[in-house]
Amino acid sequence: MKRSNNIQSLTRRTLSFSVIETLAADDSPENTFRQSSYTSVTGGGWSRGVPMLFLTDSAENRRQRESIGALIEAVGIVRPTDWILNIHVSGYFSLDLLTDALEYAGGTILCAGGDMSAELATKTLRQYRCNFLTGPVTELIKLSRHISSLPPDIRSQVRITKILYTSESLLQSQRGLLMEIFNSPLTDHVEDADTAHDGADFIYDTRAMHVEILTRSSSESNSPLNQPVAVGNSGAIVLTSLQRLRNPLVRYNSGDIGSLHLLPAKAQSQIAPERVPYLRLLRIYGRDKQFSFNWGSNYFHYDTIHKMMQTEEFGILQRQILLSWEQGVQGVESMEVCILRDSSGTKDSVLPEDELVAQVKFSFLVITNPYFRVVIVNDVNDFERSGTGRKVTRVVDRR
């Protein structure tokens, strides 16, 4: 049989939306897409669209969770003595998925869910002597800010040595807060030049997932999104699941930027030799920041805003941009920049609030525009959050 040289075209979210919507609505017995499936969803993201449904075969999904747990155990993330508090959102796959994977890895799990108050979560950490915390970044920041406000004798009883975060990329300001609040081996983490700009390293098994790093298409380049980049260089992350035989995921353009690397020597020395040949390191930098959004007559590039918001003296833990029409003023657009700051009070270099507001306005070149506002919020719940993973969407366009 002659082998075809044709390459499978990329699977994109926009096309997947329409196909999945059609399949999900077809309840005929012949439609196997809806049968014996585990369901999860992903949010509409920047487009604020309807969540997209992901269906995987139930039996395959159980095997995938077990293999994830085996990998977590193999790389030493979880030990049998670990007690883990899981503060992921209940439903939308996160709580049960991480619980199963960490149990397969050998840990003991307490499922708090996303609705447990910070007070009760802290009490649980103390009462059961939990040393491991897992949750989405926003919930971790919310809990850590509460713990930082407690008296020293109470705070000292929270002894977290491991944190596993999901759902959002971890900003350097957020990483710094977690290390500061949880006085533990977390502070022994040494960042290199490549991970110091909001990148994160992940080890994956090449037998479970095929990863491609491809050149990115942009308005300034005619190069298509299908050319592989050299090992170590960054590009668009394209994924193919080698475990999903039903409803397969083939060459899916994730929308994230990253780079591939060989497993570091230090990691190789800590992992069973028979596993090492199959493991690789994927460095993820987050969503593709080449895009921009327009407001009024100006275009704002996301990567420029991202770098500005990471200015150390700003002390910004989380931020959100809200774009809408000004209420009561026909045809006029408004922009609101919501900011959550580090309130631990330990950083003398952080700018006063009025200076921060002035700097942000200057950076957006809208010093005197009355329809541009900077709002300092007190809690992560003051942000608009997605209806699926309850993530803080960086830009919300209501126009």
Coordinates of C-alpha atoms in Angstrom, one line a residue:
M1 CA 0.0 0.0 0.0
K2 CA 1.4 3.3 -1.0
R3 CA 1.9 5.8 1.8
S4 CA 0.3 9.2 1.4
N5 CA 2.4 12.3 1.7
N6 CA -0.5 14.4 2.6
I7 CA -0.3 16.1 6.0
Q8 CA -3.4 16.4 8.1
S9 CA -4.6 20.0 8.1
L10 CA -4.7 21.9 11.4
T11 CA -7.8 21.6 13.6
R12 CA -8.9 25.1 14.6
R13 CA -11.4 26.1 17.3
T14 CA -13.6 28.1 15.0
L15 CA -14.2 25.1 12.8
S16 CA -14.6 22.8 15.8
F17 CA -17.3 25.0 17.2
S18 CA -19.6 24.5 14.2
V19 CA -18.9 20.8 13.9
I20 CA -19.4 20.0 17.6
E21 CA -22.5 22.1 17.8
T22 CA -24.0 20.1 15.0
L23 CA -23.0 16.7 16.5
A24 CA -24.1 17.7 20.0
A25 CA -27.6 18.6 18.8
D26 CA -28.1 15.3 16.9
D27 CA -29.7 12.8 19.3
S28 CA -30.3 10.1 16.7
P29 CA -29.1 6.6 17.6
E30 CA -26.6 6.6 14.7
N31 CA -24.7 9.5 16.2
T32 CA -22.0 7.9 18.3
F33 CA -20.5 11.3 19.2
R34 CA -23.0 11.5 22.1
Q35 CA -22.7 8.0 23.4
S36 CA -20.9 6.7 26.5
S37 CA -19.0 10.0 26.8
Y38 CA -17.3 12.0 29.5
T39 CA -18.2 15.7 29.0
S40 CA -16.1 18.8 29.6
V41 CA -16.3 22.3 28.2
T42 CA -14.1 25.2 27.3
G43 CA -15.1 28.8 27.5
G44 CA -15.7 31.2 24.6
G45 CA -12.6 33.2 25.5
W46 CA -12.0 36.6 23.9
S47 CA -14.9 36.1 21.5
R48 CA -17.2 35.6 24.5
G49 CA -18.9 32.8 22.5
V50 CA -20.9 29.8 23.6
P51 CA -18.7 27.3 25.5
M52 CA -17.4 24.4 23.3
L53 CA -18.3 20.9 24.3
F54 CA -15.5 18.3 24.5
L55 CA -16.7 14.7 24.6
T56 CA -14.3 11.8 25.2
D57 CA -15.0 8.1 25.4
S58 CA -15.7 7.3 29.1
A59 CA -13.4 4.2 29.2
E60 CA -10.6 6.1 27.4
N61 CA -11.0 9.0 29.7
R62 CA -10.5 6.8 32.8
R63 CA -7.3 5.3 31.2
Q64 CA -6.1 8.8 30.4
R65 CA -6.5 9.9 34.1
E66 CA -4.6 6.8 35.2
S67 CA -1.8 7.6 32.8
I68 CA -1.7 11.2 34.0
G69 CA -1.5 10.0 37.6
A70 CA 1.4 7.6 36.7
L71 CA 3.3 10.4 35.1
I72 CA 2.7 12.7 38.1
E73 CA 4.0 10.0 40.4
A74 CA 7.0 9.2 38.1
V75 CA 8.3 12.7 38.1
G76 CA 8.0 13.0 41.9
I77 CA 5.3 15.6 42.2
V78 CA 3.1 13.5 44.5
R79 CA 4.3 11.2 47.3
P80 CA 2.1 8.8 49.3
T81 CA 2.4 11.1 52.4
D82 CA 0.9 14.1 50.6
W83 CA -2.4 15.5 51.8
I84 CA -3.9 17.6 49.0
L85 CA -6.6 20.3 49.2
N86 CA -8.3 20.7 45.8
I87 CA -10.0 24.1 45.4
H88 CA -10.9 23.7 41.7
V89 CA -14.3 24.7 40.5
S90 CA -16.9 21.9 41.0
G91 CA -17.9 20.6 37.6
Y92 CA -16.5 21.8 34.2
F93 CA -14.1 18.8 34.6
S94 CA -11.4 20.4 36.8
L95 CA -12.4 19.1 40.3
D96 CA -13.0 15.5 39.4
L97 CA -10.2 15.3 36.8
L98 CA -7.4 16.6 39.1
T99 CA -8.8 14.6 42.0
D100 CA -8.7 11.4 40.0
A101 CA -5.2 12.0 38.6
L102 CA -3.7 12.9 42.0
E103 CA -5.3 9.9 43.6
Y104 CA -3.9 7.7 40.9
A105 CA -0.5 9.3 41.7
G106 CA -0.8 8.1 45.3
G107 CA -1.9 11.3 47.1
T108 CA -4.8 11.7 49.6
I109 CA -7.3 14.3 48.3
L110 CA -9.8 16.6 50.1
C111 CA -12.2 18.1 47.6
A112 CA -13.1 21.6 48.7
G113 CA -14.4 22.8 45.4
G114 CA -14.5 26.4 44.2
D115 CA -17.3 27.5 46.5
M116 CA -15.5 26.8 49.8
S117 CA -14.8 30.1 51.6
A118 CA -11.2 31.1 52.1
E119 CA -11.8 30.9 55.9
L120 CA -13.0 27.3 55.8
A121 CA -10.3 26.3 53.3
T122 CA -7.6 27.7 55.6
K123 CA -9.2 25.9 58.6
T124 CA -9.1 22.7 56.6
L125 CA -5.5 23.2 55.7
R126 CA -4.7 23.5 59.4
Q127 CA -7.0 20.8 60.7
Y128 CA -5.8 18.1 58.4
R129 CA -2.2 19.2 58.1
C130 CA -2.4 19.5 54.3
N131 CA 0.9 20.1 52.7
F132 CA -0.3 20.3 49.0
L133 CA -2.7 22.8 47.4
T134 CA -4.1 22.6 43.9
G135 CA -6.5 25.0 42.1
P136 CA -6.9 27.5 39.4
V137 CA -4.6 30.5 39.7
T138 CA -7.4 33.0 40.6
E139 CA -8.6 30.8 43.5
L140 CA -5.0 30.3 44.7
I141 CA -4.4 34.1 44.8
K142 CA -7.7 34.6 46.6
L143 CA -6.8 32.1 49.3
S144 CA -3.2 33.3 49.7
R145 CA -4.3 36.9 50.2
H146 CA -6.7 35.7 53.0
I147 CA -3.9 33.7 54.7
S148 CA -1.5 36.7 54.5
S149 CA -4.0 38.7 56.5
L150 CA -4.1 36.3 59.4
P151 CA -2.2 36.7 62.7
P152 CA 1.3 35.1 62.6
D153 CA 0.5 32.3 65.0
I154 CA -2.5 31.1 62.8
R155 CA -0.6 31.7 59.5
S156 CA 2.3 29.6 60.7
Q157 CA 0.0 26.6 61.0
V158 CA -0.5 26.6 57.3
R159 CA 2.4 24.5 55.9
I160 CA 2.2 24.2 52.2
T161 CA 5.2 22.6 50.4
K162 CA 3.6 22.0 47.0
I163 CA 1.2 24.0 44.8
L164 CA -0.2 22.7 41.5
Y165 CA -1.9 25.4 39.5
T166 CA -4.1 25.2 36.4
S167 CA -6.4 27.1 34.1
E168 CA -4.3 30.3 33.7
S169 CA -0.7 31.2 33.3
L170 CA 1.0 32.2 36.5
L171 CA 2.3 35.7 36.4
Q172 CA 5.6 36.5 38.1
S173 CA 3.9 38.8 40.5
Q174 CA 1.5 36.0 41.4
R175 CA 4.4 33.5 41.7
G176 CA 6.1 35.9 44.1
L177 CA 3.1 36.3 46.3
L178 CA 2.6 32.5 46.6
M179 CA 6.3 32.0 47.5
E180 CA 6.1 34.8 50.1
I181 CA 2.9 33.6 51.8
F182 CA 3.8 29.9 51.8
N183 CA 7.2 29.7 53.5
S184 CA 8.3 26.4 52.2
P185 CA 10.6 24.6 49.7
L186 CA 8.6 26.6 47.1
T187 CA 11.1 29.4 47.8
D188 CA 13.9 27.2 46.7
H189 CA 12.7 27.4 43.1
V190 CA 15.4 29.0 40.9
E191 CA 14.1 30.5 37.7
D192 CA 16.3 30.6 34.6
A193 CA 16.2 33.3 31.9
D194 CA 13.7 31.4 29.8
T195 CA 11.1 30.9 32.5
A196 CA 11.4 34.4 34.1
H197 CA 8.9 35.9 31.7
D198 CA 5.7 34.0 32.7
G199 CA 6.8 30.8 31.0
A200 CA 6.1 27.5 32.7
D201 CA 7.8 24.1 32.1
F202 CA 5.7 20.9 31.8
I203 CA 7.0 17.3 31.3
Y204 CA 4.9 15.2 29.0
D205 CA 5.0 11.6 27.7
T206 CA 5.5 11.3 24.0
R207 CA 3.6 8.0 24.0
A208 CA 0.4 9.9 25.2
M209 CA 0.7 13.1 23.2
H210 CA 2.4 14.3 20.0
V211 CA 3.5 18.0 20.2
E212 CA 4.4 20.2 17.3
I213 CA 5.8 23.7 17.5
L214 CA 5.0 25.6 14.3
T215 CA 5.7 29.1 13.0
R216 CA 3.0 31.6 13.7
S217 CA 1.1 33.4 11.0
S218 CA 0.6 37.1 11.5
S219 CA -0.5 40.2 9.6
E220 CA 3.2 41.1 9.1
S221 CA 4.2 37.8 7.6
N222 CA 2.9 35.6 4.8
S223 CA 4.3 32.4 6.4
P224 CA 1.5 29.9 7.0
L225 CA 1.0 28.2 10.3
N226 CA 2.5 24.9 9.2
Q227 CA 6.2 25.2 9.3
P228 CA 8.1 23.5 12.2
V229 CA 10.6 25.6 14.2
A230 CA 13.9 24.4 15.5
V231 CA 14.1 22.7 18.8
G232 CA 14.2 25.3 21.6
N233 CA 12.6 28.0 19.5
S234 CA 9.1 29.3 20.3
G235 CA 6.0 29.0 18.2
A236 CA 2.4 27.9 18.1
I237 CA 1.6 24.7 20.1
V238 CA -0.2 22.1 18.0
L239 CA -1.4 18.9 19.8
T240 CA -2.4 15.4 18.8
S241 CA -3.7 13.0 21.4
L242 CA -2.4 9.5 21.0
Q243 CA -5.0 8.2 23.5
R244 CA -8.2 9.4 22.0
L245 CA -9.4 6.9 19.5
R246 CA -13.0 8.0 19.5
N247 CA -13.6 11.7 18.8
P248 CA -9.9 12.0 18.1
L249 CA -8.0 15.2 18.6
V250 CA -5.6 15.6 15.7
R251 CA -3.2 18.5 15.1
Y252 CA -5.3 20.9 17.2
N253 CA -4.0 24.5 17.2
S254 CA -4.1 25.2 21.0
G255 CA -3.8 29.0 20.7
D256 CA -0.8 28.9 23.1
I257 CA 2.8 29.7 22.4
G258 CA 5.6 27.4 23.6
S259 CA 8.9 25.6 22.8
L260 CA 10.1 22.0 23.0
H261 CA 13.2 20.9 25.0
L262 CA 15.0 17.7 26.0
L263 CA 14.5 16.6 29.5
P264 CA 17.0 18.5 31.7
A265 CA 19.8 16.4 33.3
K266 CA 18.6 17.2 36.8
A267 CA 15.1 15.8 35.9
Q268 CA 16.6 12.7 34.3
S269 CA 18.5 11.9 37.5
Q270 CA 15.3 11.9 39.5
I271 CA 13.1 9.8 37.1
A272 CA 13.2 6.0 36.5
P273 CA 15.7 5.3 33.7
E274 CA 13.1 3.3 31.7
R275 CA 10.8 6.3 31.5
V276 CA 13.4 9.0 30.5
P277 CA 13.5 8.2 26.7
Y278 CA 9.8 8.9 26.4
L279 CA 9.6 12.2 28.3
R280 CA 10.1 15.7 26.9
L281 CA 9.8 19.2 28.3
L282 CA 7.2 21.6 26.9
R283 CA 7.7 25.3 27.9
I284 CA 4.5 27.2 27.6
Y285 CA 4.3 31.0 27.6
G286 CA 0.5 31.3 27.4
R287 CA -1.9 32.6 24.8
D288 CA -0.6 34.0 21.5
K289 CA -0.1 37.7 22.2
Q290 CA 0.4 38.8 18.6
F291 CA -3.2 40.1 18.4
S292 CA -4.5 43.5 19.3
F293 CA -7.8 45.1 20.1
N294 CA -9.2 48.4 19.0
W295 CA -10.8 51.1 21.2
G296 CA -11.8 54.4 19.7
S297 CA -9.4 55.1 16.8
N298 CA -6.4 53.3 18.5
Y299 CA -5.1 49.7 18.4
F300 CA -3.7 48.3 21.6
H301 CA -1.3 45.4 21.3
Y302 CA -1.8 42.8 24.0
D303 CA 1.9 42.0 24.4
T304 CA 2.7 45.6 25.0
I305 CA 0.0 45.9 27.7
H306 CA 1.1 42.6 29.2
K307 CA 4.7 43.8 29.7
M308 CA 3.5 47.2 31.1
M309 CA 1.2 45.5 33.6
Q310 CA 4.1 43.4 34.8
T311 CA 6.2 46.4 35.9
E312 CA 7.4 45.4 39.3
E313 CA 6.7 48.7 41.1
F314 CA 3.0 48.5 40.0
G315 CA 2.5 45.5 42.3
I316 CA -0.3 44.1 40.1
L317 CA -1.5 40.6 40.9
Q318 CA -4.4 40.4 38.5
R319 CA -6.0 42.7 35.9
Q320 CA -8.8 42.9 33.5
I321 CA -9.8 45.3 30.7
L322 CA -13.5 45.9 30.1
L323 CA -14.6 47.4 26.8
S324 CA -18.1 48.6 26.4
W325 CA -20.3 51.5 25.3
E326 CA -20.6 54.4 27.7
Q327 CA -23.9 54.3 29.4
G328 CA -26.1 57.2 28.5
V329 CA -23.7 58.5 25.8
Q330 CA -24.7 57.2 22.3
G331 CA -21.9 55.9 20.1
V332 CA -19.1 56.5 22.7
E333 CA -16.8 53.6 23.8
S334 CA -15.5 53.2 27.3
M335 CA -12.5 51.3 28.7
E336 CA -12.2 50.2 32.3
V337 CA -8.9 48.8 33.6
C338 CA -9.5 46.8 36.8
I339 CA -6.5 46.0 38.9
L340 CA -5.9 43.9 42.0
R341 CA -2.7 44.8 43.8
D342 CA -0.5 43.0 46.3
S343 CA -1.8 44.1 49.7
S344 CA 0.7 42.2 51.8
G345 CA 2.4 45.5 52.6
T346 CA 5.9 44.1 52.4
K347 CA 7.2 45.8 49.3
D348 CA 8.4 49.3 49.8
S349 CA 9.0 49.8 46.1
V350 CA 5.4 49.5 45.1
L351 CA 3.9 52.8 43.8
P352 CA 1.1 54.6 45.7
E353 CA -2.3 54.1 44.2
D354 CA -2.6 57.6 42.7
E355 CA 0.8 57.2 41.0
L356 CA -0.1 53.8 39.6
V357 CA -3.3 55.2 38.1
A358 CA -1.4 58.0 36.5
Q359 CA 1.2 55.6 35.1
V360 CA -1.5 53.3 33.6
K361 CA -3.3 56.2 32.0
F362 CA 0.0 57.5 30.6
S363 CA 0.8 54.0 29.2
F364 CA -2.6 53.9 27.4
L365 CA -2.1 57.4 26.1
V366 CA -5.5 58.5 27.5
I367 CA -4.5 60.8 30.3
T368 CA -7.5 63.1 30.0
N369 CA -10.1 60.8 28.4
P370 CA -13.2 60.7 30.7
Y371 CA -14.3 57.4 29.3
F372 CA -11.1 55.6 30.3
R373 CA -11.1 54.5 33.9
V374 CA -8.7 52.7 36.2
V375 CA -10.5 50.8 39.0
I376 CA -8.6 49.3 42.0
V377 CA -10.5 46.2 43.2
N378 CA -10.2 44.5 46.6
D379 CA -10.9 40.9 45.7
V380 CA -10.7 38.5 42.7
N381 CA -14.5 38.2 42.9
D382 CA -14.7 41.8 41.8
F383 CA -13.5 40.7 38.3
E384 CA -15.8 39.4 35.6
R385 CA -15.1 35.6 35.5
S386 CA -15.8 33.0 32.8
G387 CA -18.8 30.8 33.3
T388 CA -16.8 27.6 32.7
G389 CA -13.5 27.6 34.6
R390 CA -14.3 30.8 36.5
K391 CA -11.1 32.3 35.1
V392 CA -10.5 36.0 35.0
T393 CA -10.7 36.9 31.3
R394 CA -8.0 39.4 30.6
V395 CA -10.1 41.4 28.1
V396 CA -13.9 41.5 28.1
D397 CA -15.4 43.1 25.0
R398 CA -19.1 44.0 25.6
R399 CA -19.4 46.1 22.5

